PDB file of C-alpha atoms in Angstrom:
ATOM      1  CA  MET A   1     184.381  94.954 -68.470  1.00  0.00           C
ATOM      2  CA  ALA A   2     182.909  95.277 -64.836  1.00  0.00           C
ATOM      3  CA  LYS A   3     184.659  95.542 -61.928  1.00  0.00           C
ATOM      4  CA  ILE A   4     185.890  91.884 -60.866  1.00  0.00           C
ATOM      5  CA  PRO A   5     183.856  90.768 -57.833  1.00  0.00           C
ATOM      6  CA  ASP A   6     185.431  88.943 -54.842  1.00  0.00           C
ATOM      7  CA  PHE A   7     185.778  84.843 -55.528  1.00  0.00           C
ATOM      8  CA  SER A   8     184.049  84.408 -52.451  1.00  0.00           C
ATOM      9  CA  ILE A   9     180.359  85.098 -54.109  1.00  0.00           C
ATOM     10  CA  PHE A  10     181.078  81.940 -56.509  1.00  0.00           C
ATOM     11  CA  TYR A  11     182.863  79.991 -54.199  1.00  0.00           C
ATOM     12  CA  ASP A  12     180.063  80.128 -51.639  1.00  0.00           C
ATOM     13  CA  ARG A  13     177.272  79.591 -54.188  1.00  0.00           C
ATOM     14  CA  ALA A  14     179.480  76.473 -55.476  1.00  0.00           C
ATOM     15  CA  CYS A  15     179.563  75.048 -51.705  1.00  0.00           C
ATOM     16  CA  GLU A  16     175.653  75.523 -51.477  1.00  0.00           C
ATOM     17  CA  ARG A  17     174.835  73.876 -54.860  1.00  0.00           C
ATOM     18  CA  LYS A  18     177.226  70.816 -54.214  1.00  0.00           C
ATOM     19  CA  GLY A  19     176.598  69.878 -50.632  1.00  0.00           C
ATOM     20  CA  GLY A  20     178.911  71.882 -49.064  1.00  0.00           C
ATOM     21  CA  GLU A  21     182.423  72.647 -49.028  1.00  0.00           C
ATOM     22  CA  GLN A  22     184.258  69.231 -48.605  1.00  0.00           C
ATOM     23  CA  ASN A  23     182.129  67.595 -51.412  1.00  0.00           C
ATOM     24  CA  MET A  24     182.386  70.346 -53.646  1.00  0.00           C
ATOM     25  CA  LEU A  25     186.568  70.678 -53.160  1.00  0.00           C
ATOM     26  CA  ALA A  26     186.533  66.574 -53.802  1.00  0.00           C
ATOM     27  CA  GLN A  27     185.341  67.392 -57.459  1.00  0.00           C
ATOM     28  CA  MET A  28     188.214  69.619 -58.579  1.00  0.00           C
ATOM     29  CA  PRO A  29     190.510  68.486 -61.468  1.00  0.00           C
ATOM     30  CA  THR A  30     193.835  66.667 -60.936  1.00  0.00           C
ATOM     31  CA  LEU A  31     196.373  68.828 -61.169  1.00  0.00           C
ATOM     32  CA  ALA A  32     200.326  67.688 -62.565  1.00  0.00           C
ATOM     33  CA  SER A  33     203.225  68.848 -61.207  1.00  0.00           C
ATOM     34  CA  ASP A  34     205.869  70.391 -63.346  1.00  0.00           C
ATOM     35  CA  GLU A  35     207.754  67.044 -63.003  1.00  0.00           C
ATOM     36  CA  GLN A  36     204.697  65.179 -63.629  1.00  0.00           C
ATOM     37  CA  LEU A  37     204.371  67.283 -67.230  1.00  0.00           C
ATOM     38  CA  MET A  38     207.828  66.731 -67.909  1.00  0.00           C
ATOM     39  CA  GLN A  39     207.598  62.537 -67.800  1.00  0.00           C
ATOM     40  CA  LEU A  40     204.349  62.623 -70.134  1.00  0.00           C
ATOM     41  CA  THR A  41     205.872  60.830 -73.242  1.00  0.00           C
ATOM     42  CA  ASP A  42     204.965  62.292 -76.768  1.00  0.00           C
ATOM     43  CA  ASP A  43     202.901  59.411 -77.670  1.00  0.00           C
ATOM     44  CA  ARG A  44     200.502  59.859 -74.603  1.00  0.00           C
ATOM     45  CA  VAL A  45     200.116  63.809 -75.527  1.00  0.00           C
ATOM     46  CA  LEU A  46     199.376  62.694 -79.100  1.00  0.00           C
ATOM     47  CA  SER A  47     196.882  59.806 -77.874  1.00  0.00           C
ATOM     48  CA  LEU A  48     195.185  62.352 -75.533  1.00  0.00           C
ATOM     49  CA  LEU A  49     194.662  65.183 -78.496  1.00  0.00           C
ATOM     50  CA  THR A  50     193.111  62.418 -80.854  1.00  0.00           C
ATOM     51  CA  ARG A  51     190.650  61.539 -78.033  1.00  0.00           C
ATOM     52  CA  CYS A  52     189.643  64.754 -77.332  1.00  0.00           C
ATOM     53  CA  ILE A  53     189.312  65.497 -80.999  1.00  0.00           C
ATOM     54  CA  PHE A  54     187.093  62.118 -81.724  1.00  0.00           C
ATOM     55  CA  ARG A  55     185.186  63.329 -78.426  1.00  0.00           C
ATOM     56  CA  ALA A  56     184.153  66.683 -79.830  1.00  0.00           C
ATOM     57  CA  GLY A  57     180.474  66.476 -80.888  1.00  0.00           C
ATOM     58  CA  PHE A  58     180.150  62.784 -80.031  1.00  0.00           C
ATOM     59  CA  VAL A  59     178.974  61.080 -76.770  1.00  0.00           C
ATOM     60  CA  TRP A  60     181.963  60.925 -74.666  1.00  0.00           C
ATOM     61  CA  GLN A  61     181.571  57.696 -73.276  1.00  0.00           C
ATOM     62  CA  VAL A  62     181.632  55.660 -76.573  1.00  0.00           C
ATOM     63  CA  ILE A  63     184.714  57.500 -77.385  1.00  0.00           C
ATOM     64  CA  ASP A  64     186.133  56.428 -73.552  1.00  0.00           C
ATOM     65  CA  ASN A  65     184.968  52.622 -74.130  1.00  0.00           C
ATOM     66  CA  LYS A  66     186.252  52.191 -77.615  1.00  0.00           C
ATOM     67  CA  TRP A  67     189.499  53.836 -76.484  1.00  0.00           C
ATOM     68  CA  PRO A  68     191.750  50.716 -76.174  1.00  0.00           C
ATOM     69  CA  GLN A  69     190.921  49.433 -79.437  1.00  0.00           C
ATOM     70  CA  PHE A  70     191.997  52.940 -80.714  1.00  0.00           C
ATOM     71  CA  GLU A  71     195.180  52.456 -79.359  1.00  0.00           C
ATOM     72  CA  GLN A  72     195.537  49.172 -80.724  1.00  0.00           C
ATOM     73  CA  ALA A  73     194.179  50.531 -84.159  1.00  0.00           C
ATOM     74  CA  PHE A  74     196.755  53.605 -84.241  1.00  0.00           C
ATOM     75  CA  SER A  75     199.945  51.458 -82.926  1.00  0.00           C
ATOM     76  CA  GLY A  76     200.076  53.059 -79.372  1.00  0.00           C
ATOM     77  CA  PHE A  77     199.869  56.819 -81.386  1.00  0.00           C
ATOM     78  CA  VAL A  78     203.918  57.251 -81.734  1.00  0.00           C
ATOM     79  CA  PRO A  79     204.321  60.362 -82.990  1.00  0.00           C
ATOM     80  CA  LEU A  80     207.652  59.878 -85.239  1.00  0.00           C
ATOM     81  CA  TYR A  81     205.732  57.284 -87.145  1.00  0.00           C
ATOM     82  CA  TRP A  82     202.435  58.872 -87.440  1.00  0.00           C
ATOM     83  CA  GLN A  83     204.031  62.506 -88.659  1.00  0.00           C
ATOM     84  CA  GLN A  84     205.235  60.724 -91.736  1.00  0.00           C
ATOM     85  CA  VAL A  85     202.461  57.889 -92.061  1.00  0.00           C
ATOM     86  CA  PRO A  86     201.574  56.578 -95.623  1.00  0.00           C
ATOM     87  CA  PRO A  87     198.012  57.517 -97.101  1.00  0.00           C
ATOM     88  CA  GLU A  88     197.478  54.278 -97.439  1.00  0.00           C
ATOM     89  CA  ARG A  89     197.291  53.522 -93.811  1.00  0.00           C
ATOM     90  CA  LEU A  90     195.028  56.454 -93.007  1.00  0.00           C
ATOM     91  CA  GLU A  91     192.760  54.868 -95.808  1.00  0.00           C
ATOM     92  CA  ALA A  92     192.828  51.559 -94.051  1.00  0.00           C
ATOM     93  CA  LEU A  93     191.679  53.138 -90.623  1.00  0.00           C
ATOM     94  CA  ALA A  94     188.748  54.708 -92.801  1.00  0.00           C
ATOM     95  CA  ASN A  95     187.511  51.444 -92.508  1.00  0.00           C
ATOM     96  CA  ASP A  96     188.573  49.834 -89.405  1.00  0.00           C
ATOM     97  CA  GLU A  97     185.649  48.834 -87.283  1.00  0.00           C
ATOM     98  CA  ARG A  98     187.705  49.010 -83.826  1.00  0.00           C
ATOM     99  CA  ILE A  99     187.565  52.977 -84.226  1.00  0.00           C
ATOM    100  CA  VAL A 100     184.821  55.496 -84.921  1.00  0.00           C
ATOM    101  CA  ARG A 101     185.407  55.689 -88.792  1.00  0.00           C
ATOM    102  CA  ASN A 102     185.603  59.902 -89.028  1.00  0.00           C
ATOM    103  CA  PHE A 103     188.100  60.255 -91.719  1.00  0.00           C
ATOM    104  CA  GLN A 104     188.424  64.012 -91.253  1.00  0.00           C
ATOM    105  CA  LYS A 105     189.353  63.241 -87.499  1.00  0.00           C
ATOM    106  CA  ILE A 106     191.624  60.619 -88.402  1.00  0.00           C
ATOM    107  CA  ILE A 107     193.839  62.798 -90.525  1.00  0.00           C
ATOM    108  CA  THR A 108     194.238  65.139 -87.808  1.00  0.00           C
ATOM    109  CA  VAL A 109     196.548  62.468 -86.275  1.00  0.00           C
ATOM    110  CA  PRO A 110     199.648  63.037 -88.631  1.00  0.00           C
ATOM    111  CA  ILE A 111     199.211  66.781 -88.453  1.00  0.00           C
ATOM    112  CA  ASN A 112     199.172  66.881 -84.777  1.00  0.00           C
ATOM    113  CA  ALA A 113     202.082  64.151 -84.491  1.00  0.00           C
ATOM    114  CA  ARG A 114     204.074  66.707 -86.761  1.00  0.00           C
ATOM    115  CA  MET A 115     203.580  69.483 -84.017  1.00  0.00           C
ATOM    116  CA  ILE A 116     204.414  67.318 -81.042  1.00  0.00           C
ATOM    117  CA  VAL A 117     207.822  66.253 -83.154  1.00  0.00           C
ATOM    118  CA  GLU A 118     208.700  69.768 -83.840  1.00  0.00           C
ATOM    119  CA  VAL A 119     207.834  70.911 -80.132  1.00  0.00           C
ATOM    120  CA  ALA A 120     209.947  67.867 -79.077  1.00  0.00           C
ATOM    121  CA  GLU A 121     212.966  68.772 -81.100  1.00  0.00           C
ATOM    122  CA  GLU A 122     213.027  72.113 -79.687  1.00  0.00           C
ATOM    123  CA  TYR A 123     212.234  71.418 -75.889  1.00  0.00           C
ATOM    124  CA  GLY A 124     213.092  67.607 -75.495  1.00  0.00           C
ATOM    125  CA  SER A 125     209.423  66.555 -75.433  1.00  0.00           C
ATOM    126  CA  PHE A 126     206.106  68.196 -75.624  1.00  0.00           C
ATOM    127  CA  GLY A 127     205.476  67.414 -71.864  1.00  0.00           C
ATOM    128  CA  ARG A 128     208.832  69.504 -71.016  1.00  0.00           C
ATOM    129  CA  PHE A 129     207.137  72.206 -73.395  1.00  0.00           C
ATOM    130  CA  LEU A 130     203.772  72.619 -71.570  1.00  0.00           C
ATOM    131  CA  ALA A 131     205.860  72.617 -67.908  1.00  0.00           C
ATOM    132  CA  GLN A 132     207.511  76.163 -68.966  1.00  0.00           C
ATOM    133  CA  TRP A 133     204.453  77.468 -70.467  1.00  0.00           C
ATOM    134  CA  PRO A 134     202.930  80.161 -68.292  1.00  0.00           C
ATOM    135  CA  ASN A 135     199.636  79.465 -66.818  1.00  0.00           C
ATOM    136  CA  SER A 136     198.618  83.154 -66.895  1.00  0.00           C
ATOM    137  CA  ASP A 137     199.056  83.128 -70.750  1.00  0.00           C
ATOM    138  CA  GLN A 138     196.638  79.996 -71.629  1.00  0.00           C
ATOM    139  CA  VAL A 139     195.227  82.049 -74.348  1.00  0.00           C
ATOM    140  CA  GLY A 140     198.645  82.047 -76.120  1.00  0.00           C
ATOM    141  CA  LEU A 141     199.040  78.447 -75.847  1.00  0.00           C
ATOM    142  CA  LEU A 142     195.427  77.559 -76.944  1.00  0.00           C
ATOM    143  CA  LEU A 143     196.342  79.958 -80.249  1.00  0.00           C
ATOM    144  CA  LEU A 144     199.750  78.050 -80.729  1.00  0.00           C
ATOM    145  CA  LEU A 145     197.779  74.825 -80.562  1.00  0.00           C
ATOM    146  CA  LYS A 146     195.298  75.889 -82.885  1.00  0.00           C
ATOM    147  CA  LYS A 147     197.543  77.319 -85.497  1.00  0.00           C
ATOM    148  CA  ASN A 148     199.829  74.507 -85.466  1.00  0.00           C
ATOM    149  CA  GLY A 149     197.408  71.616 -85.210  1.00  0.00           C
ATOM    150  CA  ALA A 150     194.266  69.942 -86.443  1.00  0.00           C
ATOM    151  CA  ARG A 151     190.786  70.620 -85.007  1.00  0.00           C
ATOM    152  CA  LEU A 152     192.331  72.148 -81.911  1.00  0.00           C
ATOM    153  CA  GLY A 153     190.307  75.081 -81.577  1.00  0.00           C
ATOM    154  CA  GLY A 154     187.290  75.764 -79.378  1.00  0.00           C
ATOM    155  CA  ASN A 155     187.000  73.795 -76.123  1.00  0.00           C
ATOM    156  CA  THR A 156     188.945  70.631 -77.516  1.00  0.00           C
ATOM    157  CA  SER A 157     192.496  71.761 -76.578  1.00  0.00           C
ATOM    158  CA  GLN A 158     191.012  73.430 -73.281  1.00  0.00           C
ATOM    159  CA  TYR A 159     189.880  69.532 -72.512  1.00  0.00           C
ATOM    160  CA  ALA A 160     193.168  67.928 -73.712  1.00  0.00           C
ATOM    161  CA  LEU A 161     195.024  70.336 -71.300  1.00  0.00           C
ATOM    162  CA  ARG A 162     192.929  69.932 -68.606  1.00  0.00           C
ATOM    163  CA  MET A 163     193.075  65.878 -68.797  1.00  0.00           C
ATOM    164  CA  LEU A 164     197.124  66.126 -69.280  1.00  0.00           C
ATOM    165  CA  GLY A 165     196.729  68.206 -65.764  1.00  0.00           C
ATOM    166  CA  TRP A 166     198.066  71.599 -66.975  1.00  0.00           C
ATOM    167  CA  ASP A 167     196.600  74.308 -64.810  1.00  0.00           C
ATOM    168  CA  GLY A 168     194.121  76.125 -67.142  1.00  0.00           C
ATOM    169  CA  PHE A 169     190.363  76.919 -67.463  1.00  0.00           C
ATOM    170  CA  VAL A 170     187.440  75.716 -69.593  1.00  0.00           C
ATOM    171  CA  THR A 171     185.178  77.798 -71.384  1.00  0.00           C
ATOM    172  CA  SER A 172     182.302  75.582 -70.543  1.00  0.00           C
ATOM    173  CA  PRO A 173     178.737  76.737 -70.792  1.00  0.00           C
ATOM    174  CA  ASP A 174     178.329  77.000 -67.114  1.00  0.00           C
ATOM    175  CA  VAL A 175     181.597  79.043 -66.843  1.00  0.00           C
ATOM    176  CA  VAL A 176     180.432  81.560 -69.428  1.00  0.00           C
ATOM    177  CA  ARG A 177     176.985  81.994 -68.049  1.00  0.00           C
ATOM    178  CA  ALA A 178     178.909  83.024 -64.744  1.00  0.00           C
ATOM    179  CA  LEU A 179     181.141  85.319 -66.108  1.00  0.00           C
ATOM    180  CA  ALA A 180     178.578  86.716 -68.453  1.00  0.00           C
ATOM    181  CA  ASN A 181     176.056  87.216 -65.203  1.00  0.00           C
ATOM    182  CA  TYR A 182     178.920  89.583 -63.840  1.00  0.00           C
ATOM    183  CA  ARG A 183     179.478  91.401 -67.118  1.00  0.00           C
ATOM    184  CA  LEU A 184     183.058  89.940 -67.049  1.00  0.00           C
ATOM    185  CA  LEU A 185     182.843  88.728 -70.510  1.00  0.00           C
ATOM    186  CA  ASP A 186     180.898  90.768 -73.526  1.00  0.00           C
ATOM    187  CA  ALA A 187     182.765  88.868 -76.728  1.00  0.00           C
ATOM    188  CA  SER A 188     182.240  85.274 -78.076  1.00  0.00           C
ATOM    189  CA  VAL A 189     184.960  83.086 -76.185  1.00  0.00           C
ATOM    190  CA  THR A 190     185.894  81.780 -79.730  1.00  0.00           C
ATOM    191  CA  SER A 191     187.355  84.821 -80.258  1.00  0.00           C
ATOM    192  CA  GLN A 192     190.634  86.195 -78.898  1.00  0.00           C
ATOM    193  CA  THR A 193     189.349  88.952 -77.134  1.00  0.00           C
ATOM    194  CA  GLY A 194     186.474  86.607 -74.878  1.00  0.00           C
ATOM    195  CA  LEU A 195     189.577  84.203 -73.881  1.00  0.00           C
ATOM    196  CA  ARG A 196     191.552  87.007 -73.083  1.00  0.00           C
ATOM    197  CA  GLN A 197     188.666  88.535 -70.617  1.00  0.00           C
ATOM    198  CA  VAL A 198     188.456  84.760 -69.656  1.00  0.00           C
ATOM    199  CA  GLN A 199     192.042  84.957 -68.965  1.00  0.00           C
ATOM    200  CA  THR A 200     191.934  88.272 -67.114  1.00  0.00           C
ATOM    201  CA  ALA A 201     189.167  87.224 -64.580  1.00  0.00           C
ATOM    202  CA  ILE A 202     190.714  83.839 -63.409  1.00  0.00           C
ATOM    203  CA  ASN A 203     194.458  85.504 -63.374  1.00  0.00           C
ATOM    204  CA  HIS A 204     192.642  88.195 -61.108  1.00  0.00           C
ATOM    205  CA  TRP A 205     191.298  85.103 -58.664  1.00  0.00           C
ATOM    206  CA  HIS A 206     194.389  83.558 -58.971  1.00  0.00           C
ATOM    207  CA  GLU A 207     196.635  86.198 -57.470  1.00  0.00           C
ATOM    208  CA  LYS A 208     193.753  86.914 -54.855  1.00  0.00           C
ATOM    209  CA  THR A 209     193.004  83.499 -53.711  1.00  0.00           C
ATOM    210  CA  GLY A 210     195.987  81.313 -54.680  1.00  0.00           C
ATOM    211  CA  LEU A 211     193.496  78.747 -56.224  1.00  0.00           C
ATOM    212  CA  PRO A 212     194.872  76.894 -59.169  1.00  0.00           C
ATOM    213  CA  ARG A 213     193.442  78.182 -62.610  1.00  0.00           C
ATOM    214  CA  SER A 214     191.559  74.951 -63.073  1.00  0.00           C
ATOM    215  CA  HIS A 215     189.978  74.747 -59.726  1.00  0.00           C
ATOM    216  CA  ILE A 216     188.677  78.544 -60.414  1.00  0.00           C
ATOM    217  CA  SER A 217     187.252  77.244 -63.507  1.00  0.00           C
ATOM    218  CA  ARG A 218     185.351  74.491 -62.101  1.00  0.00           C
ATOM    219  CA  ILE A 219     183.999  76.246 -59.096  1.00  0.00           C
ATOM    220  CA  LEU A 220     182.485  79.229 -61.616  1.00  0.00           C
ATOM    221  CA  SER A 221     180.740  76.465 -63.474  1.00  0.00           C
ATOM    222  CA  TYR A 222     179.331  74.931 -60.160  1.00  0.00           C
ATOM    223  CA  SER A 223     178.125  78.260 -58.938  1.00  0.00           C
ATOM    224  CA  VAL A 224     175.367  78.241 -61.514  1.00  0.00           C
ATOM    225  CA  GLY A 225     175.261  74.940 -63.158  1.00  0.00           C
TER     226      GLY A 225
END
C-alpha cells in the first residue's frame, strides 16, 4: 500500500462534485448513538437483515415498496419464532404473492434468526452487541456475520449495518475506485486482505479528522461518483 494521503484531497473533491460543502454534508448517512443501538429490538434487526438480503441483486425500490407486505407475510420477523419455524411455513412463503418468492432467500430467515437469538442470549439483544463492538474492527464484525448468518457476505451486511446506524464503511464501486486510485487498495474487497486495507485507511482518516467512518466512506464515494 502507498502512503495514505491527507483526507482533504477527497473532501474537497466531494464538495466540488456535490455543489459545495453544505450540500455534500447534507447527504451524509445518519448515525445511531450507542443508546439508540441498544434500543433496537431483535425483530427489527432480523427485518432489516432480510430486507438487505432481498435487495441484493434486485431493484431496491421494488423490495422497499413491498416491505409492508413482507412484514405481514413474515409476521413481524420475531426471531424466537423464526429460529424454529416449521418447514411448511417456509414452503408456504415460496408461494406467497405478497413477497418476492425467492426460496433461497426465504430460508435465510431462520438461520439469521438463530444467530440473532444466540447473540441476544449472551448480550441481552443484538443491538447491545452492536453497541459494544468497536467500529475500528468492522472487518471482524463482517466476518462474524458471514460465518454465523446466511447470505450476509459481500456488501449485504455492510448496507445492513449502515441502515441500522452503526458507524462503518461500505465498499461500493466508487469507494473502491477512490482507494485504488491512490494505491491504497491492491486486493479484492471480497477478501480479508482487501477489507483490512479499507479498514486501515478509514481508521487512519477517522483518527486524523474525527469524522465518522460512515461519513468518510460516503465522502470517498462522492469524490469520484
